[in-house]
Amino acid sequence: MKHFILGAAFAALTAGFAQAETWKMSADAPDGNYLTQNIRAFADDVARLTEGALEIDVVSNSVLLKRTELKRGVQRGIVPIGEVLISALGNEDAVYSADAVPLLATTFDESRALWEASRPIYEEKLAEEGLVLLFAAPWPPQGIYMNKEVTDGSSFDGVKFRAYNPSTARLAELLGAVPATIATSEISQAFSTGVINGMITSPSTGVDSQAWDFVTHYYDVQAFLPKNMVIVNKRAFDRLPAEVQDALFEAAKLAEDRGFEMAEAATKTATDTMADNGMKVLPTPEGLATDFEAIAATMRAEWLDQAGAEGAKIVDALK
C-alpha cells in the first residue's frame, strides 16, 4: 500500500509537469528599457496567474528575431510569442502606421484613444494570419536629435536621417533629408561612422543609445507616440487550456495599463537624463513647428488615402 501511494503521488506530480509549458519570447528593446521591464513583469504575471502552467522566457533586444522578422517568425512558430513595433508593419498594410502619423496623437491620452480605435482592426487582420493580439504599450513622444541647431525645415536639407519605419522615412523625405534605415542597436555606430547625422525617436531610445555621445541637440517636437504590440501564434494559443488562455489575457490587460503608466514616467526620466549628460533639450522652434504642421497635414492625407476606409474609421473614432 505504501508503494502504491508513493507511486500514485509520483505519477500525479509528473503529470503536472507534463502539462506545464515554457514559451520563448522575443522582446524588442534592451533590458534597461521600461518596455522590456514591462514584458518581464507580464511574464511574471502569467506564471503567477497560471500557477506555473505557462512560463514565458523573455529574450530582449531583438536577439531571437529582428524587428523586420518578428511577425513572420511568430506566424511560422519560430517563437510562439513576440513583441513588435506596430508601425514597422506599415509596408504590408498602411493601417498599421496609424500611430506614426505626425500630430495625429501627441499625448498619452490621445495615444490610448488611438489604440482603442485601431485595436479591433488589428485584431481582425492578425486573426486572419493566424495570430492573437494580446496588448500594446507606447513609446514616449518622438523628438528630433541633431548635432547642430535647428531653426526650420531647411535645417534638414541633405541631412542623413535615420528611419525606422515607412512613416519616418517619408517624414525625412518631406523635410528634405535623406532617409537611412537603421536598427536601434546600430544607432551609435551609424552616427560614429557618418551613416546618419540626425534622427527622430523617443527619449528612451536616446538614453538606450547614449545619444549625448554623438549629438548635441534634442528638440521635443512630440510628433507621435508609436507603440509595440505583443502577438501570439494562434496554434500555440489554441493548445492552451481555457483557464490558461484566460489568465494570459488577464496578464495582458495588466501589462497594457502598466505599460502606459511606465511610458509616461519614463518620458521625463529619459529627457532629464539626456539633459544631465550635456545635451541641449529644447522646445520646437517656431519655424520648424510651422513647417512640421504642413508636413503632418501632407502625411495624414497620404495615410488616409493608403489606409482607405479603415484609416477613416480610426480618425472618425478619435473625433
Short mmCIF file of N, CA and C in Angstrom, two decimals, residues 139-225:
data_model
loop_
_atom_site.label_atom_id
_atom_site.label_comp_id
_atom_site.label_asym_id
_atom_site.label_seq_id
_atom_site.Cartn_x
_atom_site.Cartn_y
_atom_site.Cartn_z
N TRP A 139 5.72 53.95 -26.80
CA TRP A 139 6.98 54.65 -26.60
C TRP A 139 6.65 56.09 -26.21
N PRO A 140 7.61 56.82 -25.64
CA PRO A 140 7.39 58.25 -25.37
C PRO A 140 7.20 59.03 -26.68
N PRO A 141 6.68 60.25 -26.58
CA PRO A 141 6.56 61.09 -27.78
C PRO A 141 7.91 61.26 -28.47
N GLN A 142 7.87 61.26 -29.80
CA GLN A 142 9.10 61.28 -30.59
C GLN A 142 9.66 62.70 -30.75
N GLY A 143 10.97 62.82 -30.57
CA GLY A 143 11.65 64.09 -30.72
C GLY A 143 12.77 63.99 -31.73
N ILE A 144 13.32 65.12 -32.10
CA ILE A 144 14.35 65.18 -33.14
C ILE A 144 15.72 65.38 -32.52
N TYR A 145 16.67 64.57 -32.96
CA TYR A 145 18.06 64.61 -32.50
C TYR A 145 18.94 65.12 -33.64
N MET A 146 19.71 66.17 -33.36
CA MET A 146 20.61 66.72 -34.38
C MET A 146 21.92 67.15 -33.71
N ASN A 147 22.99 67.16 -34.50
CA ASN A 147 24.27 67.64 -33.97
C ASN A 147 24.53 69.09 -34.39
N LYS A 148 23.44 69.82 -34.60
CA LYS A 148 23.53 71.26 -34.90
C LYS A 148 22.20 71.91 -34.52
N GLU A 149 22.19 73.22 -34.47
CA GLU A 149 20.97 73.95 -34.16
C GLU A 149 19.99 73.86 -35.33
N VAL A 150 18.71 73.72 -34.99
CA VAL A 150 17.65 73.65 -35.99
C VAL A 150 16.77 74.90 -35.87
N THR A 151 16.42 75.48 -37.01
CA THR A 151 15.53 76.64 -37.00
C THR A 151 14.19 76.33 -37.67
N ASP A 152 14.26 75.66 -38.82
CA ASP A 152 13.05 75.31 -39.56
C ASP A 152 13.34 74.09 -40.44
N GLY A 153 12.43 73.79 -41.35
CA GLY A 153 12.60 72.62 -42.19
C GLY A 153 13.86 72.63 -43.03
N SER A 154 14.33 73.82 -43.39
CA SER A 154 15.52 73.91 -44.23
C SER A 154 16.78 73.39 -43.52
N SER A 155 16.73 73.30 -42.20
CA SER A 155 17.88 72.81 -41.44
C SER A 155 18.18 71.34 -41.73
N PHE A 156 17.24 70.65 -42.38
CA PHE A 156 17.40 69.22 -42.65
C PHE A 156 17.82 68.91 -44.08
N ASP A 157 18.01 69.95 -44.88
CA ASP A 157 18.38 69.72 -46.28
C ASP A 157 19.65 68.89 -46.38
N GLY A 158 19.55 67.73 -47.01
CA GLY A 158 20.71 66.88 -47.22
C GLY A 158 21.17 66.09 -46.02
N VAL A 159 20.50 66.26 -44.86
CA VAL A 159 20.89 65.53 -43.65
C VAL A 159 20.59 64.04 -43.82
N LYS A 160 21.55 63.21 -43.46
CA LYS A 160 21.33 61.75 -43.48
C LYS A 160 20.58 61.39 -42.20
N PHE A 161 19.32 61.00 -42.37
CA PHE A 161 18.37 60.94 -41.27
C PHE A 161 17.89 59.51 -41.06
N ARG A 162 18.02 59.05 -39.81
CA ARG A 162 17.60 57.68 -39.51
C ARG A 162 16.09 57.48 -39.67
N ALA A 163 15.72 56.38 -40.32
CA ALA A 163 14.32 55.96 -40.43
C ALA A 163 14.18 54.58 -39.81
N TYR A 164 13.06 54.33 -39.13
CA TYR A 164 12.85 53.01 -38.54
C TYR A 164 11.50 52.40 -38.92
N ASN A 165 10.74 53.11 -39.75
CA ASN A 165 9.50 52.58 -40.30
C ASN A 165 9.17 53.39 -41.55
N PRO A 166 8.16 53.00 -42.32
CA PRO A 166 7.83 53.76 -43.54
C PRO A 166 7.50 55.22 -43.27
N SER A 167 6.84 55.50 -42.15
CA SER A 167 6.44 56.88 -41.86
C SER A 167 7.63 57.78 -41.59
N THR A 168 8.62 57.30 -40.84
CA THR A 168 9.78 58.14 -40.57
C THR A 168 10.64 58.32 -41.82
N ALA A 169 10.62 57.35 -42.72
CA ALA A 169 11.31 57.52 -44.00
C ALA A 169 10.64 58.61 -44.82
N ARG A 170 9.32 58.61 -44.85
CA ARG A 170 8.58 59.64 -45.59
C ARG A 170 8.77 61.02 -44.95
N LEU A 171 8.76 61.06 -43.62
CA LEU A 171 8.99 62.32 -42.91
C LEU A 171 10.34 62.91 -43.28
N ALA A 172 11.36 62.06 -43.31
CA ALA A 172 12.69 62.53 -43.69
C ALA A 172 12.68 63.13 -45.09
N GLU A 173 12.02 62.46 -46.01
CA GLU A 173 11.95 62.96 -47.39
C GLU A 173 11.28 64.34 -47.46
N LEU A 174 10.18 64.48 -46.73
CA LEU A 174 9.45 65.76 -46.76
C LEU A 174 10.23 66.88 -46.07
N LEU A 175 11.12 66.52 -45.16
CA LEU A 175 11.99 67.51 -44.52
C LEU A 175 13.16 67.89 -45.43
N GLY A 176 13.35 67.16 -46.52
CA GLY A 176 14.49 67.40 -47.40
C GLY A 176 15.72 66.61 -47.00
N ALA A 177 15.55 65.68 -46.05
CA ALA A 177 16.65 64.85 -45.59
C ALA A 177 16.74 63.57 -46.43
N VAL A 178 17.78 62.80 -46.18
CA VAL A 178 17.99 61.53 -46.88
C VAL A 178 17.78 60.39 -45.88
N PRO A 179 16.70 59.62 -46.02
CA PRO A 179 16.42 58.58 -45.03
C PRO A 179 17.38 57.39 -45.13
N ALA A 180 17.73 56.83 -43.99
CA ALA A 180 18.56 55.63 -43.92
C ALA A 180 17.97 54.72 -42.86
N THR A 181 17.64 53.50 -43.24
CA THR A 181 17.04 52.56 -42.30
C THR A 181 18.11 51.99 -41.38
N ILE A 182 17.98 52.29 -40.11
CA ILE A 182 18.98 51.88 -39.11
C ILE A 182 18.25 51.27 -37.92
N ALA A 183 18.65 50.06 -37.52
CA ALA A 183 18.07 49.41 -36.34
C ALA A 183 18.50 50.15 -35.08
N THR A 184 17.71 50.03 -34.03
CA THR A 184 18.01 50.71 -32.77
C THR A 184 19.40 50.34 -32.26
N SER A 185 19.73 49.07 -32.36
CA SER A 185 21.02 48.60 -31.84
C SER A 185 22.21 49.13 -32.64
N GLU A 186 21.94 49.70 -33.81
CA GLU A 186 23.02 50.19 -34.69
C GLU A 186 23.14 51.71 -34.70
N ILE A 187 22.35 52.40 -33.87
CA ILE A 187 22.32 53.87 -33.90
C ILE A 187 23.70 54.46 -33.61
N SER A 188 24.34 54.03 -32.54
CA SER A 188 25.63 54.60 -32.15
C SER A 188 26.66 54.45 -33.26
N GLN A 189 26.73 53.26 -33.84
CA GLN A 189 27.70 53.01 -34.90
C GLN A 189 27.38 53.84 -36.13
N ALA A 190 26.10 53.97 -36.45
CA ALA A 190 25.70 54.74 -37.63
C ALA A 190 26.09 56.21 -37.50
N PHE A 191 25.93 56.77 -36.30
CA PHE A 191 26.35 58.16 -36.09
C PHE A 191 27.87 58.28 -36.12
N SER A 192 28.56 57.38 -35.48
CA SER A 192 30.03 57.48 -35.39
C SER A 192 30.71 57.29 -36.73
N THR A 193 30.06 56.57 -37.65
CA THR A 193 30.65 56.34 -38.97
C THR A 193 30.10 57.29 -40.04
N GLY A 194 29.21 58.19 -39.64
CA GLY A 194 28.68 59.18 -40.58
C GLY A 194 27.57 58.67 -41.47
N VAL A 195 27.03 57.48 -41.17
CA VAL A 195 25.93 56.96 -41.96
C VAL A 195 24.68 57.81 -41.76
N ILE A 196 24.51 58.34 -40.55
CA ILE A 196 23.43 59.28 -40.25
C ILE A 196 23.99 60.42 -39.42
N ASN A 197 23.33 61.57 -39.48
CA ASN A 197 23.68 62.68 -38.59
C ASN A 197 22.44 63.38 -38.02
N GLY A 198 21.33 62.66 -38.04
CA GLY A 198 20.10 63.14 -37.42
C GLY A 198 19.10 62.01 -37.30
N MET A 199 18.11 62.17 -36.42
CA MET A 199 17.08 61.13 -36.30
C MET A 199 15.89 61.68 -35.53
N ILE A 200 14.77 60.98 -35.63
CA ILE A 200 13.61 61.23 -34.80
C ILE A 200 13.31 59.94 -34.07
N THR A 201 13.26 60.02 -32.75
CA THR A 201 12.98 58.84 -31.93
C THR A 201 12.62 59.30 -30.52
N SER A 202 12.39 58.36 -29.64
CA SER A 202 11.93 58.69 -28.29
C SER A 202 13.10 59.06 -27.38
N PRO A 203 12.82 59.75 -26.27
CA PRO A 203 13.87 59.98 -25.26
C PRO A 203 14.43 58.67 -24.71
N SER A 204 13.59 57.64 -24.61
CA SER A 204 14.07 56.37 -24.08
C SER A 204 15.12 55.76 -25.00
N THR A 205 14.89 55.81 -26.30
CA THR A 205 15.89 55.31 -27.24
C THR A 205 17.14 56.19 -27.21
N GLY A 206 16.95 57.48 -26.98
CA GLY A 206 18.10 58.37 -26.83
C GLY A 206 18.99 57.95 -25.67
N VAL A 207 18.37 57.54 -24.57
CA VAL A 207 19.13 57.07 -23.42
C VAL A 207 19.74 55.69 -23.70
N ASP A 208 18.93 54.79 -24.30
CA ASP A 208 19.43 53.45 -24.61
C ASP A 208 20.68 53.50 -25.48
N SER A 209 20.71 54.47 -26.41
CA SER A 209 21.84 54.57 -27.35
C SER A 209 22.89 55.59 -26.91
N GLN A 210 22.67 56.21 -25.73
CA GLN A 210 23.57 57.24 -25.21
C GLN A 210 23.83 58.32 -26.27
N ALA A 211 22.74 58.95 -26.67
CA ALA A 211 22.77 59.91 -27.77
C ALA A 211 23.71 61.08 -27.53
N TRP A 212 23.99 61.41 -26.28
CA TRP A 212 24.88 62.53 -25.98
C TRP A 212 26.31 62.30 -26.47
N ASP A 213 26.63 61.08 -26.82
CA ASP A 213 27.96 60.79 -27.35
C ASP A 213 28.12 61.26 -28.80
N PHE A 214 27.00 61.51 -29.49
CA PHE A 214 27.13 61.84 -30.92
C PHE A 214 26.22 62.97 -31.41
N VAL A 215 25.29 63.46 -30.60
CA VAL A 215 24.51 64.63 -30.99
C VAL A 215 24.46 65.63 -29.84
N THR A 216 24.18 66.87 -30.18
CA THR A 216 24.19 67.94 -29.18
C THR A 216 22.81 68.48 -28.85
N HIS A 217 21.85 68.35 -29.80
CA HIS A 217 20.54 68.98 -29.64
C HIS A 217 19.41 67.95 -29.68
N TYR A 218 18.46 68.13 -28.75
CA TYR A 218 17.24 67.33 -28.78
C TYR A 218 16.05 68.29 -28.78
N TYR A 219 15.20 68.19 -29.82
CA TYR A 219 14.03 69.05 -29.93
C TYR A 219 12.77 68.23 -29.62
N ASP A 220 12.05 68.65 -28.59
CA ASP A 220 10.91 67.90 -28.08
C ASP A 220 9.66 68.21 -28.92
N VAL A 221 9.65 67.73 -30.17
CA VAL A 221 8.56 68.07 -31.08
C VAL A 221 7.29 67.28 -30.79
N GLN A 222 7.40 66.17 -30.04
CA GLN A 222 6.23 65.35 -29.69
C GLN A 222 5.41 65.03 -30.94
N ALA A 223 6.10 64.44 -31.91
CA ALA A 223 5.49 64.21 -33.22
C ALA A 223 4.40 63.15 -33.19
N PHE A 224 4.65 62.06 -32.50
CA PHE A 224 3.68 60.97 -32.38
C PHE A 224 4.21 60.00 -31.34
N LEU A 225 3.35 59.04 -30.93
CA LEU A 225 3.74 58.05 -29.93
C LEU A 225 3.56 56.66 -30.53
#
